[in-house]
Coordinates of C-alpha atoms in Angstrom, one line a residue:
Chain V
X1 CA 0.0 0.0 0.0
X2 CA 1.5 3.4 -1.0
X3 CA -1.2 6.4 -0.3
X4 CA -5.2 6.1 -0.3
X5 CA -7.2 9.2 -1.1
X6 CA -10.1 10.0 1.8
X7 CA -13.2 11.9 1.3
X8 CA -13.5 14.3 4.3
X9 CA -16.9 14.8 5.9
X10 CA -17.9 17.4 8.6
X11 CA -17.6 15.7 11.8
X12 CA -21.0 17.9 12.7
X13 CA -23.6 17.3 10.2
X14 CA -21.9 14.4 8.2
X15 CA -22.1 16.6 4.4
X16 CA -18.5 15.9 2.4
X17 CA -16.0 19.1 3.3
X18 CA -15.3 21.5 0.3
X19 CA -11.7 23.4 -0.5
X20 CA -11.0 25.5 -3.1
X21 CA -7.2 24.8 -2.1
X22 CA -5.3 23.0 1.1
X23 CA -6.4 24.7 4.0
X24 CA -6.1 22.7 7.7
X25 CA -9.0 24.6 8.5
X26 CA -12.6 23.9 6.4
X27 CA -16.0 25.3 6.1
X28 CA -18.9 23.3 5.9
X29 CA -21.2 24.6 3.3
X30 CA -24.1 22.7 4.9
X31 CA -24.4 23.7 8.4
X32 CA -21.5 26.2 8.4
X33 CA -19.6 24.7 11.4
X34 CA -15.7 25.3 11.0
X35 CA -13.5 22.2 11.0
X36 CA -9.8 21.5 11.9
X37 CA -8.1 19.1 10.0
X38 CA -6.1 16.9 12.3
X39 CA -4.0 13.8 11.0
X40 CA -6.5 11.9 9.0
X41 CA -9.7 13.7 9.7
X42 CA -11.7 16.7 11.3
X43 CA -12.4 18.3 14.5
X44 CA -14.6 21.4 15.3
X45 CA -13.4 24.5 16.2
X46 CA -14.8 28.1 16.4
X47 CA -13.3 31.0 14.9
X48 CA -12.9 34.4 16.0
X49 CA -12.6 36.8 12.9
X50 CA -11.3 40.3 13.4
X51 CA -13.4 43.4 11.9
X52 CA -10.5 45.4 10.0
X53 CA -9.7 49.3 11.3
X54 CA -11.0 50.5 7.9
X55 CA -12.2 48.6 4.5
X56 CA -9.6 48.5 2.0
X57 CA -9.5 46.4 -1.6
X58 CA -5.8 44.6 0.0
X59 CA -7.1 43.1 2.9
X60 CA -6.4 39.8 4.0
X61 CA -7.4 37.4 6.7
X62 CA -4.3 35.6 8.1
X63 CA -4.9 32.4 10.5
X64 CA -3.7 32.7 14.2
X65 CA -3.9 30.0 16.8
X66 CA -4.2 31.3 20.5
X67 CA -2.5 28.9 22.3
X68 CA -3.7 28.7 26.2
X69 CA -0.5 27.4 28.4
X70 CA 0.3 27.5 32.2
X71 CA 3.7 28.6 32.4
X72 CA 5.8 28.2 35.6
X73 CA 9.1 29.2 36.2
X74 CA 10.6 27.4 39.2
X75 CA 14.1 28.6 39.2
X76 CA 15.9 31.6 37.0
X77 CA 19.0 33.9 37.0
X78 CA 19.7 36.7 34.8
X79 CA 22.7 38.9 34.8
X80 CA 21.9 42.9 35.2
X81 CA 18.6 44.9 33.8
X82 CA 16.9 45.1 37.1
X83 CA 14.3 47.4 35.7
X84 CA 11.2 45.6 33.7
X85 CA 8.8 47.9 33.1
X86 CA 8.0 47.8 29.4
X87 CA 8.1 43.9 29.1
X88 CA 6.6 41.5 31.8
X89 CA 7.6 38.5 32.7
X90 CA 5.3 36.0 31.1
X91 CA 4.1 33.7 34.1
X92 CA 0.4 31.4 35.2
X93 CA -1.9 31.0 32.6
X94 CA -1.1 33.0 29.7
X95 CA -2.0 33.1 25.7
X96 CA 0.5 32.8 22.7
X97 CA -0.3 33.8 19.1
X98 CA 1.4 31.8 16.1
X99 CA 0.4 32.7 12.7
X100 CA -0.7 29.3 10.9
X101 CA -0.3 30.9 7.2
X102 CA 2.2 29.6 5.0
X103 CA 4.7 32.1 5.7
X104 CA 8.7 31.9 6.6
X105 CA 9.4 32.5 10.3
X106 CA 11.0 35.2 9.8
X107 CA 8.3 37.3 8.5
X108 CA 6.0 35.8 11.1
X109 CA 7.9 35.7 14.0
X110 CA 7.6 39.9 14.6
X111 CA 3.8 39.3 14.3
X112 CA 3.6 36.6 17.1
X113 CA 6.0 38.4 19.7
X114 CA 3.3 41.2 18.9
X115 CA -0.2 39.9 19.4
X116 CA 1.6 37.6 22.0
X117 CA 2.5 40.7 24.2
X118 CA -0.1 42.8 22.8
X119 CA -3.2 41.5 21.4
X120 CA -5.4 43.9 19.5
X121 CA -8.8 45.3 20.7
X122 CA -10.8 44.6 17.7
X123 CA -14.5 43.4 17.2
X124 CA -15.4 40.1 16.2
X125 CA -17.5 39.8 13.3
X126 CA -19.3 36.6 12.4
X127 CA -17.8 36.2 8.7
X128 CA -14.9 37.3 6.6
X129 CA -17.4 39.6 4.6
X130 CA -16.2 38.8 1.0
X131 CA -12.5 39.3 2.1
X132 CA -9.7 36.6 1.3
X133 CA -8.6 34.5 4.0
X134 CA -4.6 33.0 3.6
X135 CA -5.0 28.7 4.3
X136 CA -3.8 27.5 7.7
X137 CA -0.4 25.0 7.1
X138 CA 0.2 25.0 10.6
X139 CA -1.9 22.7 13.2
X140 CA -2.9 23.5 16.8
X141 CA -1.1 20.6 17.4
X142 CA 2.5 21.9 16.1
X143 CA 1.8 25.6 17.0
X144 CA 1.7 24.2 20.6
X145 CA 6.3 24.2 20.3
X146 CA 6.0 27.2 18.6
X147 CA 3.7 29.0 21.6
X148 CA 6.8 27.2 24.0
X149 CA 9.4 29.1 21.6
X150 CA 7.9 32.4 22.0
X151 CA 7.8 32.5 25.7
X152 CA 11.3 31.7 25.6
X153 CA 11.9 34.3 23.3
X154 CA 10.0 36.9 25.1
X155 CA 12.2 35.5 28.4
X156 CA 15.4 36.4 26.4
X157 CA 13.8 39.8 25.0
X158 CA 13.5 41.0 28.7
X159 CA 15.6 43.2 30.4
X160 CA 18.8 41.5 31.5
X161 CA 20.8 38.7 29.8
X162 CA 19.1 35.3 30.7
X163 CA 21.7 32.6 31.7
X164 CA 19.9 30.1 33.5
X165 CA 16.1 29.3 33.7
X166 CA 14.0 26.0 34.7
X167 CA 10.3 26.1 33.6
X168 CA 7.2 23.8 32.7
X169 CA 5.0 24.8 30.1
X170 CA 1.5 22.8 30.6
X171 CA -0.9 23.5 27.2
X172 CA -4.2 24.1 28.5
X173 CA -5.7 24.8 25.0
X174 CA -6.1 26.6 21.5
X175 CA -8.5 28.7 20.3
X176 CA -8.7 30.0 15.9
X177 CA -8.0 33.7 14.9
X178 CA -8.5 35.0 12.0
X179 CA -6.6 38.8 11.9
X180 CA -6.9 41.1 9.1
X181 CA -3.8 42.2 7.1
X182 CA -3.0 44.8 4.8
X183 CA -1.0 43.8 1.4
X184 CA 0.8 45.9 -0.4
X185 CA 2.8 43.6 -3.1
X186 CA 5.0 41.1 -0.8
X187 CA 4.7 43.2 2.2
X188 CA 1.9 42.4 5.1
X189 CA 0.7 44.6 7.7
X190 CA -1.8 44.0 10.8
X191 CA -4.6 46.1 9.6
X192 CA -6.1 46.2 13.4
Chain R
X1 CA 20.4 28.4 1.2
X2 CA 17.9 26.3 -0.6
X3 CA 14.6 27.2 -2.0
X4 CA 11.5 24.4 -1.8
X5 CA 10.7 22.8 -4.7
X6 CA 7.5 22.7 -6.5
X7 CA 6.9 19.0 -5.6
X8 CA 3.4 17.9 -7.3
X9 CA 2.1 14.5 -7.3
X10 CA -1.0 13.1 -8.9
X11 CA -3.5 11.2 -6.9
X12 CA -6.8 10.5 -8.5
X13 CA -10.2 12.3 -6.4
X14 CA -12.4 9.1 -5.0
X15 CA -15.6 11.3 -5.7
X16 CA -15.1 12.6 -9.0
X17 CA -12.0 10.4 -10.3
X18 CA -10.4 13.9 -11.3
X19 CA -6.3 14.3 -10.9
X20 CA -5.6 15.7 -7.9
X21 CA -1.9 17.4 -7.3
X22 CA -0.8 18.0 -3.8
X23 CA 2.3 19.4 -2.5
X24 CA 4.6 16.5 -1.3
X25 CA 4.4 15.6 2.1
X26 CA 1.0 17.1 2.5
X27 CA -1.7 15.0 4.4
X28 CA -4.5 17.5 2.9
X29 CA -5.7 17.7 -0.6
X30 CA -8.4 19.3 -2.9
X31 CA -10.6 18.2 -6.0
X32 CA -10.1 21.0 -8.7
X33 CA -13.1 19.7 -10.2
X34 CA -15.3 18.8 -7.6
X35 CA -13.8 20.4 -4.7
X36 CA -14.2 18.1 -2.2
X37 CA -11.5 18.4 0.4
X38 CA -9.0 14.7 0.6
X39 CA -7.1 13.5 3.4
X40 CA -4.0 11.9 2.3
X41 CA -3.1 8.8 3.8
X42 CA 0.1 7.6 3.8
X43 CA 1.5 3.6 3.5
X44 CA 1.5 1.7 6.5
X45 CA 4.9 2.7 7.7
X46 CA 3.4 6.1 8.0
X47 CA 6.0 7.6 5.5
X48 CA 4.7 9.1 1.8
X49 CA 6.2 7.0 -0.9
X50 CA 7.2 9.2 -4.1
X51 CA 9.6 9.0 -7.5
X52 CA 10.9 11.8 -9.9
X53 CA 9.7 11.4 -13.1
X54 CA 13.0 10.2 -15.4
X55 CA 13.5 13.1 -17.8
X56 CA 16.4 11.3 -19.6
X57 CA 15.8 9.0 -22.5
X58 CA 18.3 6.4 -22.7
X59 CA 19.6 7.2 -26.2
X60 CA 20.0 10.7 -24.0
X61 CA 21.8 9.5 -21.5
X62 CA 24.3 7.5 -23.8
X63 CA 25.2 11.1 -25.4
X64 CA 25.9 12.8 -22.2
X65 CA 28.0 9.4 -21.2
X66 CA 29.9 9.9 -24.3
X67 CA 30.4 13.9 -23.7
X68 CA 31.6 12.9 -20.6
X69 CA 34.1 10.4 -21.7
X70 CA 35.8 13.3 -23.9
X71 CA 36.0 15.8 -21.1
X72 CA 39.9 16.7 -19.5
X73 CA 42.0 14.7 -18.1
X74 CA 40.5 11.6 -19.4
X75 CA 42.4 9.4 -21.9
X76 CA 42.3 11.4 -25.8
X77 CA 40.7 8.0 -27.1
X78 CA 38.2 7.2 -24.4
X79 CA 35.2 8.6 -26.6
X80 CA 35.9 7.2 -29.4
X81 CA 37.0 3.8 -28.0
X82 CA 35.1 3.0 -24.8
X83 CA 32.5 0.3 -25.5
X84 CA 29.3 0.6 -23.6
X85 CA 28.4 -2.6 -22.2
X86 CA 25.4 -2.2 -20.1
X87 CA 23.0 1.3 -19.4
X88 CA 19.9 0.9 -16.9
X89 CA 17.8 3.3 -14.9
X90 CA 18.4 3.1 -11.2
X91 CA 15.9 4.6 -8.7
X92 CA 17.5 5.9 -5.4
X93 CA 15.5 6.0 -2.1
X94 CA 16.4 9.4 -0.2
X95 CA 14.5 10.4 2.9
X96 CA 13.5 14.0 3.6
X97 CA 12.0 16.6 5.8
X98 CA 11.2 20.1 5.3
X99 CA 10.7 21.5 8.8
X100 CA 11.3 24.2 11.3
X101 CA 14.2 24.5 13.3
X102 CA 14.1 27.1 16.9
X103 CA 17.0 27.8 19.0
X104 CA 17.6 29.4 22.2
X105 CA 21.3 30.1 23.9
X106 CA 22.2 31.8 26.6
X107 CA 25.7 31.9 28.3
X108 CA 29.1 33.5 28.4
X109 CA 32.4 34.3 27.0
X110 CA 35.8 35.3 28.7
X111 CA 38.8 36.9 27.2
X112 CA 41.5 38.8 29.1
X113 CA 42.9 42.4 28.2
X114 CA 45.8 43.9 26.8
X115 CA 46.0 44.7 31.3
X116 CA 46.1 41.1 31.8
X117 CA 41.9 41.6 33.4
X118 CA 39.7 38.9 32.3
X119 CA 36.4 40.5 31.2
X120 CA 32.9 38.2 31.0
X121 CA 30.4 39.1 28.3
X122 CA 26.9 37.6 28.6
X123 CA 25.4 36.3 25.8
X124 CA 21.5 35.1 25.0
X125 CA 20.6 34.6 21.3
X126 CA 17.8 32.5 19.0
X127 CA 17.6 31.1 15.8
X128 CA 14.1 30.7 14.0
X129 CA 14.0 29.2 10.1
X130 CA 13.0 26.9 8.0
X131 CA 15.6 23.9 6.6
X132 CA 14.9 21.5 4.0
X133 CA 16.8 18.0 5.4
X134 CA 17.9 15.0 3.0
X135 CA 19.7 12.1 3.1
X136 CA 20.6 9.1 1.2
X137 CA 18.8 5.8 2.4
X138 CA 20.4 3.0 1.1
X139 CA 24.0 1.3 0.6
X140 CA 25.1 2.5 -2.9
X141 CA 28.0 0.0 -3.0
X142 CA 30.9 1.5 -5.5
X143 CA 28.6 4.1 -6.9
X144 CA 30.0 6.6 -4.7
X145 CA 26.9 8.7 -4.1
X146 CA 26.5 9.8 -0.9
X147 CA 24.8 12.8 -0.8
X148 CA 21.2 13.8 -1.9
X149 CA 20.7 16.0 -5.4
X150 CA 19.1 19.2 -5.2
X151 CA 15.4 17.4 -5.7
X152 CA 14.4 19.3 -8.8
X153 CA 12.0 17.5 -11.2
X154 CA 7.9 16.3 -10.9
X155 CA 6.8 14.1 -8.6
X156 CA 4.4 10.8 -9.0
X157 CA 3.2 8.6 -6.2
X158 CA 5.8 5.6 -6.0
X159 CA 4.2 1.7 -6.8
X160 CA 6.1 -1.0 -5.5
X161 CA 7.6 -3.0 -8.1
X162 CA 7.2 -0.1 -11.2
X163 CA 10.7 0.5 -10.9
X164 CA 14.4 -0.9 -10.2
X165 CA 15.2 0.5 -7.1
X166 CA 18.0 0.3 -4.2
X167 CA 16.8 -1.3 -1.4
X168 CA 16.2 0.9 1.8
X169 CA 18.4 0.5 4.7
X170 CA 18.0 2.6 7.1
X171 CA 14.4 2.9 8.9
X172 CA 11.7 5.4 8.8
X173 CA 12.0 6.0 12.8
X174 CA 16.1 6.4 12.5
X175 CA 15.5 8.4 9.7
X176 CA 12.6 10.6 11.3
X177 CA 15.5 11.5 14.6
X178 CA 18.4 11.6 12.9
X179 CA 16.8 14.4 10.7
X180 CA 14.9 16.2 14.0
X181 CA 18.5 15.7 15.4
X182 CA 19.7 17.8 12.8
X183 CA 17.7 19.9 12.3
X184 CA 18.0 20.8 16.2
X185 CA 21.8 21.1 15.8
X186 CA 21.6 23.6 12.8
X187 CA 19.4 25.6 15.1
X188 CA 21.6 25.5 18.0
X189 CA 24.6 25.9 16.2
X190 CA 23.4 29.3 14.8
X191 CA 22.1 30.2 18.1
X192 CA 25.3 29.3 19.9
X193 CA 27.4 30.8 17.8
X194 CA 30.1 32.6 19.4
X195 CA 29.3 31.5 23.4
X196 CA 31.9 30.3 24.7
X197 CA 30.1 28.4 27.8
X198 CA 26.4 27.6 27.6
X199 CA 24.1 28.0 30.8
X200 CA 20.9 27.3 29.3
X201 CA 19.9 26.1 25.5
X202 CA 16.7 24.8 24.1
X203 CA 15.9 23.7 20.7
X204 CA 12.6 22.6 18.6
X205 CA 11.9 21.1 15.5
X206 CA 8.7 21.5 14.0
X207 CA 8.2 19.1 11.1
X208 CA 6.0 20.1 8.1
X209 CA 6.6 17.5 5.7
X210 CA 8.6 14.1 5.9
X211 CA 8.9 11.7 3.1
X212 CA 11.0 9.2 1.1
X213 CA 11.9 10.1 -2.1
X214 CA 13.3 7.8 -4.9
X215 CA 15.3 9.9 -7.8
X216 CA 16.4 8.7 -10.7
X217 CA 20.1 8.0 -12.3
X218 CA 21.4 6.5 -15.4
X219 CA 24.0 3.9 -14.7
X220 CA 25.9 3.2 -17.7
X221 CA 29.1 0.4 -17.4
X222 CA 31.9 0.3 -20.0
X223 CA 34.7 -1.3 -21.2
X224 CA 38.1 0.5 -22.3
X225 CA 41.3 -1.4 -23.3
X226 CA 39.4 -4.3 -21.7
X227 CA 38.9 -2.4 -18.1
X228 CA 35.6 -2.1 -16.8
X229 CA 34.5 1.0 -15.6
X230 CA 31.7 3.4 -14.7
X231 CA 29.2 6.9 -15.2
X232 CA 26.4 7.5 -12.9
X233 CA 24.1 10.4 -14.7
X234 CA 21.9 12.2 -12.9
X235 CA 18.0 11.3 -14.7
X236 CA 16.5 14.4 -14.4
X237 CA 19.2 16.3 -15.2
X238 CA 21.7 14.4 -17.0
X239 CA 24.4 15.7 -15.3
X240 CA 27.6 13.2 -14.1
X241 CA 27.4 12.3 -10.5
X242 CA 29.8 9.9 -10.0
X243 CA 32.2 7.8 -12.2
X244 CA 35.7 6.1 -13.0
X245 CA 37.6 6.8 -16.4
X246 CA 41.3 6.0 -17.6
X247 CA 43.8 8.8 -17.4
X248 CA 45.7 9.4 -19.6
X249 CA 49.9 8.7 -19.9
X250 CA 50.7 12.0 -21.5
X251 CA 49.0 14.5 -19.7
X252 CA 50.8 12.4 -16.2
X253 CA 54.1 13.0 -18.1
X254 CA 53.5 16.7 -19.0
X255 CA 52.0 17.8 -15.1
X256 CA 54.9 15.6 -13.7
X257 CA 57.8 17.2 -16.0
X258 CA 55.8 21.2 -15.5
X259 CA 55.1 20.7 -12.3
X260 CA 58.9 19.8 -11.2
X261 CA 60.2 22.8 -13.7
X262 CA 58.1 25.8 -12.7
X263 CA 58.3 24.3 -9.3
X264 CA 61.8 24.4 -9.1
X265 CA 62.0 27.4 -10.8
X266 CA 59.3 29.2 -8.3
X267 CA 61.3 27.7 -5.4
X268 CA 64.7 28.5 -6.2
X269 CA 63.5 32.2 -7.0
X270 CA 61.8 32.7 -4.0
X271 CA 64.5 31.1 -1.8
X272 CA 67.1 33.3 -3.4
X273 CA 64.5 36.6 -3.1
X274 CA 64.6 35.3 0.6
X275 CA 68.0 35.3 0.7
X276 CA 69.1 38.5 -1.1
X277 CA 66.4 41.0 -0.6
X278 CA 65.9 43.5 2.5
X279 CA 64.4 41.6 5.5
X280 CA 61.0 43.5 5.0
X281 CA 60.7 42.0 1.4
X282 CA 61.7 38.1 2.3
X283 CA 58.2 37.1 3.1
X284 CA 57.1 37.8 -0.9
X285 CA 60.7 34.9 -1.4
X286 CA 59.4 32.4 0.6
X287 CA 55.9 32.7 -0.5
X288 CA 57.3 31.6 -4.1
X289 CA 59.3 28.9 -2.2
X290 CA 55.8 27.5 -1.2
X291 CA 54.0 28.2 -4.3
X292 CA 57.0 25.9 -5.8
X293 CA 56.4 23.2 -3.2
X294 CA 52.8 23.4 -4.3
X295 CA 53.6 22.8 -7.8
X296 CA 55.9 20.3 -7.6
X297 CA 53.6 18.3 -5.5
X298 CA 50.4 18.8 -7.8
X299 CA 52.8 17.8 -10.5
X300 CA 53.4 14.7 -8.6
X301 CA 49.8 14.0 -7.7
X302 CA 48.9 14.0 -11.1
X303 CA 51.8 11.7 -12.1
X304 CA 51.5 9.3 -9.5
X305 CA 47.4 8.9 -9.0
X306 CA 46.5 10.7 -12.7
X307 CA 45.9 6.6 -14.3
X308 CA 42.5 7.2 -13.5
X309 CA 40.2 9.9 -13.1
X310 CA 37.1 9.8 -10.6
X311 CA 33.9 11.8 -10.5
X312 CA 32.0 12.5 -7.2
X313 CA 32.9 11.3 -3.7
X314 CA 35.1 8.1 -4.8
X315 CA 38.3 6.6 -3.3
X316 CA 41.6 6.4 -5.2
X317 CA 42.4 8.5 -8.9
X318 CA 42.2 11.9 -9.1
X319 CA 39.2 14.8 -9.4
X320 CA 38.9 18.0 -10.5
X321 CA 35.4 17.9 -9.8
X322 CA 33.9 19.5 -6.6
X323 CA 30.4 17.8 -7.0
X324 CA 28.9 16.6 -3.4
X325 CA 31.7 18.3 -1.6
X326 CA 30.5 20.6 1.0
X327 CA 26.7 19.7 0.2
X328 CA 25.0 19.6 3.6
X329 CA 22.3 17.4 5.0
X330 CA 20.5 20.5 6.3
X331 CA 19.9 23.6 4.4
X332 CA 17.9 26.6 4.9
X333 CA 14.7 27.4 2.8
X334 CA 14.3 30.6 0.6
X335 CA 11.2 31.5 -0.7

């Protein structure tokens, strides 16, 4: 046996899932439930769509996961930059942002070190109201390291030069963002 | 830096019966006729089997053998002489992963001033990027290839038994840790660069895709002055991976015999230079003492090892080729 094809049907009212490319996440164009494609078939999830600051003809919906982890730091040294005022450390429950698009870390990385530390006030709205969305290529699943990474990175942005730090990271969940961009030719901008 | 190919396969839709391309690796496809949306299961070892299409025809393949053949500093007669005695496609299993490496360092580094004070400088850095990972998964015996091709070609779903291939050796688990292993190291080497002592590190490898990959070659055995030898050709390609060819007598003669004159002749310059210039000015003497050493001993090398010529990573003769060499398993991704 080398590969088998599947149909995939939406776990919620059983109608066959439609794609107009390879997205992780799928409508269903019968009940309208949102699906997360995990391994070799789907799981609900509900999305929470961002309204843009202002309507522009280069918007673009990018997929986020919010990943929910319980951070705890039991031991840590840093050498010098007593002072943390601007950046917190990140400690207890908190939330992560990973962008899910199909984009090179280093053009997403900036964005989840953002949102992570600063999530935008923006209204949900209950559909992407005729804008594009980019597919997800990242799952909850693997976004889960990535959420681990950015703490770390955040614990190494701080004030001070980290040397020494024993932590558990506990995921607690994940939650589907969908946060409006602006494009203007290869470049992408938060448009919230 | 590598950039990621545009790996398509073609799968057939259940629904419709449509061709379906999906990006290798992918578990997730669509219907471009129907659009239903396809989950791509992989064979039981949970691994996607797939082949490059061969792009080079035999009577191809002979031609660029025979181009080969008459390329310096192989015998003057070898194109016109060798006899081909057997050509046969070969498919070569190569496992792969394209996947994200993170790195985290944090530590310290020491050096002591002009004052004789030793002075401590703290360090904490991260790497974040994407690598494409590859490595050969079989035993290729005297073919001396060892290192992966930069996958370029189309991809089709591999059937057991549709085409001669090397057995796989290694298993899909080594293969899946050696490569998250890697891929690890390449993130902590470019996070640790330049800490001297490491307090804390942490490193992540996110897989996207992970897959073994049978590519094509050309393996084409002949015959000269009743010697066997060897080409390997690249099938997509038709570029020379790896091979054995006759030298030839008179070019060892003319690199020995050139190699000891202008050698001697750079040496005894330079050493004289040395001997009679102002102190300031000997270095330039005995750099054309070494530069005499070096040719000298290429001269020699060429002499001595120059009977035949080898192509790619093989023992004994001598190359002038610098395929394969500082190829690594783990490259970064440019899009």
């Amino acid at each position: 046996m080398a590969m088998i094809v599947k149909n995939l049907k939406c776990s919620s009212c059983g109608a066959p899932l439609k794609a107009k490319e390879a997205d992780l996440i799928l409508f269903c164009t019968s009940c309208g439930k949102t699906m997360e494609f995990k391994d070799s078939d789907v799981g609900e999830v509900s999305p929470h769509i961002l309204a843009p600051v202002r309507e522009d003809k280069d918007l673009i919906y990018l997929p986020f996961w919010g990943i929910d982890a319980d951070v705890v730091v039991m031991h840590e040294d840093t050498v010098g930059g007593f002072l943390r005022i601007t950046k917190k450390p990140m400690r207890g429950a908190c939330r992560f942002y990973v962008c899910a698009a199909d984009l090179l870390p280093r053009k997403t990385a900036g964005w989840n070190l953002e949102f992570t530390r600063n999530f935008p006030k923006a209204t949900e709205i209950p559909d992407f109201r005729g804008i594009l969305h980019m597919p997800a290529v990242k799952s909850s699943r693997t976004a889960e390291k990535d959420a681990e990474f950015l703490f770390l990175k955040h614990e190494i942005d701080l004030s001070g030069t980290l040397q020494e730090l024993e932590y558990t990271f506990s995921i607690l969940g994940h939650e589907l963002y969908y946060i409006p961009f602006l494009r203007r030719g290869d470049d992408l901008r938060p448009a919230v | 830096m590598s950039s990621v190919p545009n790996l398509l396969i073609g799968l057939s839709c259940p629904g419709c019966g449509g061709a379906v391309d999906v990006t290798e690796g992918s578990r997730l496809a669509f219907c471009p006729y129907c659009g239903s949306a396809l989950a791509i299961i992989a064979d039981d070892a949970g691994v996607a089997r797939l082949m490059y299409k061969m792009d080079v025809t035999e009577t191809e393949a002979e031609s660029a053998a025979r181009k080969w053949f008459g390329a310096f500093p192989k015998a003057r007669d070898l194109a016109a002489t060798a006899v081909i005695t057997e050509i046969f496609p070969m498919y070569l299993p190569f496992w792969s992963m394209v996947g994200t490496g993170k790195g985290i360092a944090c530590g310290y580094s020491t050096h002591t001033n002009k004052d004789g004070h030793t002075q401590t400088t703290y360090h904490e850095d991260s790497s974040d990027a994407e690598y494409l990972w590859s490595v050969i998964a079989c035993q290729t015996g005297d073919l001396g290839i060892v290192t992966p091709p930069e996958l370029n070609g189309r991809l089709l779903p591999y059937t057991e038994g549709d085409i001669p291939v090397f057995e796989t050796t290694s298993s899909r688990d080594e293969a899946y840790d050696q490569a998250d292993t890697d891929i690890r190291m390449e993130a902590h080497r470019r996070a640790a660069s330049g800490i001297e002592t490491l307090t804390f590190s942490k490193t992540f490898c996110i897989p996207r895709e992970f897959s073994l990959l049978y590519y094509p070659y050309w393996i084409i055995r002949y015959q000269y002055r009743e010697r066997d030898y060897f080409v390997v050709l690249d099938g997509v390609s038709g570029s020379p991976v790896s091979g054995r060819a006759p030298g030839d007598q008179t070019y060892q003669a003319l690199a020995a015999g050139l190699g000891a004159g202008f050698g001697g002749l750079f040496a005894g310059l330079g050493i004289a230079y040395a001997m009679f210039s102002d102190s300031e000015y000997a270095l330039a003497g005995l750099s054309g003492l070494v530069i005499g050493l070096i040719l000298v001993l290429a001269g020699y090398w060429m002499f001595r090892f120059g009977s035949e010529v080898t192509e790619g990573k093989l023992t004994g003769g001598i190359s002038f080729s610098m395929k394969g060499f500082g190829q690594k398993t783990v490259r970064e991704i440019e899009r």
